[in-house]
Short mmCIF file of C-alpha atoms and ligand atoms in Angstrom, two decimals:
data_model
loop_
_atom_site.label_atom_id
_atom_site.label_comp_id
_atom_site.label_asym_id
_atom_site.label_seq_id
_atom_site.Cartn_x
_atom_site.Cartn_y
_atom_site.Cartn_z
CA MET A 177 2.69 -44.48 0.93
CA ASN A 178 4.16 -45.01 4.41
CA CYS A 179 2.01 -44.67 7.48
CA ILE A 180 2.78 -42.12 10.18
CA ASN A 181 2.95 -44.49 13.16
CA SER A 182 4.65 -44.76 16.55
CA GLU A 183 8.01 -45.60 14.94
CA ILE A 184 7.88 -42.38 12.88
CA MET A 185 6.76 -40.49 15.99
CA GLU A 186 9.91 -41.71 17.81
CA GLU A 187 12.00 -39.97 15.15
CA ILE A 188 10.17 -36.65 15.59
CA THR A 189 12.30 -34.41 17.80
CA ASN A 190 11.75 -31.66 20.34
CA PRO A 191 14.53 -29.25 19.36
CA PHE A 192 13.91 -26.97 22.34
CA PRO A 193 13.62 -29.28 25.36
CA GLY A 194 12.78 -27.57 28.64
CA GLU A 195 11.24 -24.52 26.93
CA GLU A 196 7.61 -23.67 27.56
CA ILE A 197 6.32 -22.60 24.15
CA VAL A 198 3.06 -20.69 23.95
CA CYS A 199 2.28 -20.92 20.24
CA ALA A 200 3.75 -22.26 16.99
CA THR A 201 3.39 -20.19 13.82
CA VAL A 202 3.90 -21.41 10.27
CA LEU A 203 4.83 -18.61 7.86
CA GLY A 204 3.62 -19.16 4.29
CA SER A 205 4.53 -17.67 0.92
CA GLY A 206 5.96 -14.17 1.22
CA TRP A 207 5.47 -13.98 5.01
CA GLY A 208 9.02 -15.03 5.96
CA GLU A 209 10.48 -11.55 6.48
CA ALA A 210 7.72 -10.61 8.94
CA ILE A 211 9.70 -12.04 11.87
CA GLU A 212 13.10 -10.51 11.09
CA ASN A 213 12.89 -7.79 13.75
CA PHE A 214 11.77 -10.10 16.55
CA ASN A 215 14.13 -11.41 19.22
CA ILE A 216 15.31 -14.66 17.59
CA ILE A 217 17.10 -16.79 20.19
CA GLN A 218 17.82 -19.89 18.14
CA LYS A 219 17.60 -20.86 14.48
CA ILE A 220 17.62 -24.40 13.04
CA ASP A 221 17.83 -25.22 9.35
CA TYR A 222 15.00 -27.49 8.11
CA SER A 223 17.60 -29.84 6.63
CA ASP A 224 18.81 -30.50 10.22
CA ILE A 225 15.32 -31.50 11.39
CA PRO A 226 14.58 -35.23 11.04
CA LEU A 227 11.91 -36.06 8.44
CA LEU A 228 11.28 -32.40 7.52
CA GLY A 229 13.93 -31.60 4.89
CA GLN A 230 14.57 -28.39 3.04
CA THR A 231 11.70 -26.71 1.18
CA THR A 232 12.06 -26.45 -2.58
CA VAL A 233 9.79 -23.41 -2.97
CA ILE A 234 11.22 -19.93 -3.68
CA GLY A 235 10.31 -17.52 -0.86
CA HIS A 236 10.17 -20.23 1.82
CA ALA A 237 13.32 -19.84 3.94
CA GLY A 238 13.27 -23.23 5.64
CA SER A 239 14.28 -22.29 9.19
CA LEU A 240 12.75 -23.12 12.55
CA LEU A 241 13.11 -20.21 14.96
CA LEU A 242 12.77 -19.87 18.72
CA ILE A 243 11.56 -16.35 19.49
CA GLU A 244 11.13 -14.48 22.76
CA HIS A 245 8.29 -11.95 22.74
CA GLU A 246 7.15 -10.01 25.79
CA GLY A 247 8.80 -12.50 28.14
CA ARG A 248 7.34 -15.67 26.60
CA LYS A 249 8.62 -18.16 24.03
CA PHE A 250 7.21 -18.87 20.56
CA ILE A 251 8.38 -21.01 17.67
CA VAL A 252 8.13 -20.06 14.02
CA PHE A 253 8.39 -22.36 11.03
CA GLN A 254 9.73 -19.88 8.47
CA GLY A 255 8.53 -21.56 5.27
CA ARG A 256 6.51 -24.72 4.70
CA ARG A 257 6.67 -27.98 2.83
CA HIS A 258 3.81 -28.49 0.36
CA PHE A 259 2.05 -31.62 -0.88
CA TYR A 260 2.80 -30.54 -4.47
CA GLU A 261 6.54 -30.97 -3.78
CA ASN A 262 5.67 -34.66 -4.20
CA LYS A 263 7.45 -35.95 -1.09
CA GLY A 264 4.26 -37.36 0.43
CA TRP A 265 2.40 -36.17 3.52
CA LEU A 266 5.18 -36.61 6.07
CA PRO A 267 7.17 -33.38 5.45
CA VAL A 268 3.88 -31.45 5.28
CA LEU A 269 2.81 -32.81 8.68
CA VAL A 270 6.14 -32.81 10.57
CA PRO A 271 5.57 -29.30 12.04
CA VAL A 272 2.32 -30.44 13.69
CA LEU A 273 3.91 -33.69 14.87
CA MET A 274 6.73 -31.60 16.40
CA CYS A 275 4.16 -29.38 18.14
CA ILE A 276 2.61 -32.52 19.64
CA LYS A 277 6.07 -33.69 20.82
CA MET A 278 6.75 -30.27 22.34
CA GLY A 279 3.36 -30.06 24.06
CA ILE A 280 2.40 -26.89 22.18
CA LYS A 281 -1.31 -26.12 22.44
CA ASN A 282 -1.80 -23.28 19.89
CA ILE A 283 -0.85 -23.08 16.23
CA LEU A 284 -1.17 -20.17 13.80
CA LEU A 285 -1.06 -21.10 10.11
CA THR A 286 -0.42 -18.32 7.61
CA ASN A 287 -0.44 -18.45 3.83
CA ALA A 288 -0.88 -16.49 0.62
CA GLY A 289 -4.00 -17.05 -1.41
CA GLY A 290 -6.12 -15.86 -4.28
CA GLY A 291 -9.07 -13.70 -3.24
CA LEU A 292 -12.54 -14.65 -4.53
CA SER A 293 -14.79 -12.18 -2.69
CA GLU A 294 -15.76 -8.96 -4.46
CA ASN A 295 -14.60 -6.72 -1.62
CA MET A 296 -11.05 -8.16 -1.44
CA SER A 297 -7.94 -6.48 -2.81
CA PRO A 298 -4.35 -7.74 -3.01
CA SER A 299 -2.47 -7.20 0.28
CA ASP A 300 -5.68 -7.50 2.37
CA VAL A 301 -5.71 -10.32 4.91
CA MET A 302 -8.41 -12.86 5.77
CA VAL A 303 -8.95 -14.63 9.08
CA ILE A 304 -9.87 -18.21 8.17
CA SER A 305 -13.22 -19.12 9.71
CA ASP A 306 -13.54 -22.54 8.04
CA HIS A 307 -12.17 -24.45 5.07
CA ILE A 308 -13.06 -26.65 2.11
CA ASN A 309 -10.67 -29.48 1.33
CA MET A 310 -10.40 -29.88 -2.45
CA MET A 311 -6.98 -31.59 -2.28
CA GLY A 312 -8.59 -34.90 -3.20
CA CYS A 313 -7.40 -36.79 -0.13
CA ASN A 314 -7.40 -36.72 3.65
CA PRO A 315 -4.01 -36.63 5.44
CA LEU A 316 -5.47 -38.42 8.46
CA MET A 317 -5.68 -41.58 6.35
CA MET A 318 -1.87 -41.69 6.61
CA ILE A 319 -1.83 -41.51 10.40
CA ASP A 320 -1.90 -44.58 12.61
CA LEU A 321 -1.48 -43.14 16.11
CA PRO A 322 -4.70 -44.07 17.93
CA ASP A 323 -3.48 -42.66 21.27
CA ILE A 324 -3.25 -39.17 19.74
CA PHE A 325 -5.72 -39.14 16.84
CA PRO A 326 -9.27 -40.48 17.05
CA MET A 327 -10.47 -42.47 14.04
CA PHE A 328 -13.28 -40.00 13.28
CA SER A 329 -12.41 -36.51 14.42
CA ASP A 330 -14.96 -33.70 14.61
CA GLN A 331 -14.30 -30.80 12.22
CA SER A 332 -17.18 -28.50 13.23
CA TYR A 333 -14.84 -25.98 14.88
CA ILE A 334 -11.38 -26.43 13.35
CA TYR A 335 -10.50 -22.73 13.64
CA CYS A 336 -10.85 -21.77 17.32
CA LYS A 337 -13.38 -18.95 17.65
CA GLU A 338 -11.41 -17.23 20.42
CA LEU A 339 -8.20 -17.27 18.33
CA GLN A 340 -10.13 -16.04 15.26
CA ASN A 341 -11.27 -13.02 17.25
CA LYS A 342 -7.75 -12.38 18.60
CA LEU A 343 -6.33 -12.61 15.10
CA PHE A 344 -8.96 -10.23 13.72
CA VAL A 345 -8.33 -7.62 16.43
CA SER A 346 -4.52 -8.03 16.03
CA ALA A 347 -4.85 -7.34 12.29
CA VAL A 348 -7.12 -4.30 12.77
CA LYS A 349 -4.66 -2.87 15.33
CA ALA A 350 -1.84 -3.37 12.81
CA ASP A 351 -3.79 -1.29 10.29
CA LEU A 352 -4.36 -4.23 7.92
CA GLN A 353 -7.51 -4.43 5.80
CA VAL A 354 -9.01 -7.59 7.27
CA HIS A 355 -11.81 -9.98 6.23
CA LYS A 356 -13.16 -13.26 7.58
CA GLY A 357 -13.90 -16.16 5.28
CA VAL A 358 -13.62 -19.72 4.04
CA TYR A 359 -10.29 -20.94 2.62
CA LEU A 360 -10.42 -23.59 -0.09
CA ALA A 361 -7.32 -25.75 -0.60
CA VAL A 362 -6.19 -27.35 -3.85
CA THR A 363 -2.99 -29.35 -4.31
CA GLY A 364 -1.45 -27.03 -6.89
CA PRO A 365 1.19 -26.52 -8.17
CA THR A 366 -0.85 -24.92 -10.96
CA PHE A 367 -3.02 -21.89 -10.27
CA GLU A 368 -6.71 -22.51 -11.00
CA THR A 369 -8.59 -21.99 -14.24
CA PRO A 370 -11.21 -19.19 -14.33
CA ALA A 371 -13.94 -21.89 -14.52
CA GLU A 372 -12.61 -23.52 -11.34
CA ILE A 373 -12.57 -20.14 -9.59
CA ARG A 374 -16.22 -19.55 -10.59
CA ALA A 375 -17.10 -23.02 -9.25
CA TYR A 376 -15.23 -22.44 -5.95
CA LYS A 377 -17.05 -19.11 -5.48
CA THR A 378 -20.42 -20.85 -5.77
CA MET A 379 -19.20 -23.44 -3.24
CA GLY A 380 -18.75 -20.68 -0.67
CA ALA A 381 -14.99 -20.10 -0.76
CA SER A 382 -13.59 -16.61 -0.13
CA ALA A 383 -9.95 -17.48 -0.86
CA VAL A 384 -8.05 -20.30 -2.54
CA GLY A 385 -4.57 -21.66 -1.92
CA MET A 386 -2.31 -24.71 -1.89
CA SER A 387 -1.64 -25.28 1.81
CA THR A 388 -2.80 -24.98 5.43
CA VAL A 389 -5.81 -27.31 5.27
CA PRO A 390 -3.92 -30.60 5.88
CA THR A 391 -1.99 -29.08 8.79
CA ALA A 392 -5.15 -27.57 10.25
CA MET A 393 -7.00 -30.91 9.99
CA VAL A 394 -4.24 -32.85 11.71
CA ALA A 395 -3.65 -30.20 14.41
CA ASN A 396 -7.40 -30.07 15.14
CA ALA A 397 -7.63 -33.85 15.31
CA ALA A 398 -4.78 -33.87 17.86
CA GLY A 399 -6.61 -31.30 20.01
CA LEU A 400 -4.53 -28.18 19.26
CA LYS A 401 -6.22 -24.79 19.02
CA VAL A 402 -5.87 -23.67 15.41
CA ALA A 403 -5.88 -20.18 13.88
CA GLY A 404 -5.35 -19.36 10.20
CA MET A 405 -4.70 -16.25 8.18
CA THR A 406 -4.44 -15.73 4.41
CA CYS A 407 -2.74 -12.74 2.86
CA ILE A 408 -4.62 -12.06 -0.36
CA SER A 409 -1.75 -12.02 -2.82
CA ASN A 410 -3.85 -11.77 -5.99
CA LEU A 411 -7.40 -12.05 -7.20
CA GLY A 412 -8.41 -15.56 -8.28
CA ALA A 413 -7.80 -16.53 -11.92
CA GLY A 414 -10.17 -14.71 -14.29
CA LEU A 415 -11.22 -12.12 -11.68
CA SER A 416 -8.58 -9.67 -12.95
CA PRO A 417 -7.10 -9.33 -16.45
CA ASN A 418 -3.63 -10.32 -15.20
CA ALA A 419 -2.07 -13.76 -15.60
CA LEU A 420 -0.95 -15.16 -12.21
CA THR A 421 2.68 -15.53 -11.20
CA HIS A 422 4.51 -16.58 -8.03
CA GLU A 423 6.41 -13.24 -8.24
CA GLU A 424 3.12 -11.30 -7.99
CA VAL A 425 2.16 -13.44 -5.00
CA SER A 426 5.45 -12.66 -3.20
CA GLU A 427 5.33 -8.95 -4.12
CA ASN A 428 1.79 -8.33 -2.84
CA VAL A 429 2.45 -10.17 0.40
CA GLY A 430 5.81 -8.36 0.73
CA ALA A 431 4.04 -4.99 0.48
CA VAL A 432 2.42 -5.49 3.91
CA ILE A 433 5.33 -7.17 5.74
CA PRO A 434 5.71 -4.39 8.38
CA LYS A 435 1.97 -4.55 9.16
CA MET A 436 2.02 -8.36 9.29
CA ALA A 437 4.96 -8.15 11.70
CA LYS A 438 2.88 -5.88 13.96
CA MET A 439 -0.09 -8.21 13.63
CA LEU A 440 2.02 -11.22 14.68
CA GLY A 441 3.39 -9.35 17.71
CA ASN A 442 -0.15 -8.33 18.74
CA PHE A 443 -1.46 -11.87 18.31
CA TRP A 444 1.39 -13.54 20.20
CA ALA A 445 1.07 -11.04 23.05
CA GLY A 446 -2.63 -11.93 23.43
CA VAL A 447 -2.57 -15.69 22.89
N1 HPA B 1779 -4.44 -19.92 -6.17
C1 HPA B 1779 -3.87 -20.90 -5.45
N2 HPA B 1779 -2.88 -20.69 -4.62
C2 HPA B 1779 -2.45 -19.42 -4.46
C3 HPA B 1779 -3.02 -18.35 -5.18
C4 HPA B 1779 -4.08 -18.62 -6.08
O1 HPA B 1779 -4.63 -17.72 -6.75
N3 HPA B 1779 -2.36 -17.24 -4.80
C5 HPA B 1779 -1.44 -17.63 -3.89
N4 HPA B 1779 -1.48 -18.95 -3.67
#
């Protein structure tokens, strides 16, 4: 697998030069429509962004948006590339590398995930307080940029406490049912078995999903402030009688789109 080094970094672009951007947001499965009523100033297709490429996952639009909200500028990655798409780490990490190029200091990572805690219901949201990486590898092994990334980065506080609180309050104000908890990442693309879900519960996970963790690790290592939110799209395998489908995931996230839109506006205004 190719290393992410200074030559790769030269190819990473700043598509909005001269703009001062407060925060980048990555919208995960089902979240895409949450930004449709914001003031979108510019839209770039992922296939026009070097090294990113178009997402192959249904429900992930694949557009980078420049948004103006309450007089300040924000960017939104509407859809994400996943490790399970089997294109290596680079497309997964390009959004963070672009944030570094653009000098962006805050990143909000959103996703859909299976809920493991007893008190969670589909369409609730969870502020990510910490994570467990069960993807079987560490994306920082692929990065050779010593000026940006230390060899051994601290992961004691990946999810910025101040941003966690802002996210929590933003969700409450948007009338979302909100929890705080630990997100556990697997590679996918399969959902888990019931035995895996039981094991992950005993490990301390509150939600499980197939994304976010690599981006959060790399953003944290580069010194960005990271926030993360999961929309509980289903209960983990075996916790409800239903078999799991991507359609159910999209539907349950879709059900709270207007509230998630409010939550995003509240969060951006306060960040
Ligand atoms: N497991 C893993 N990823 C997911 C799930 C799940 O139950 N729901 C949405 N993404």
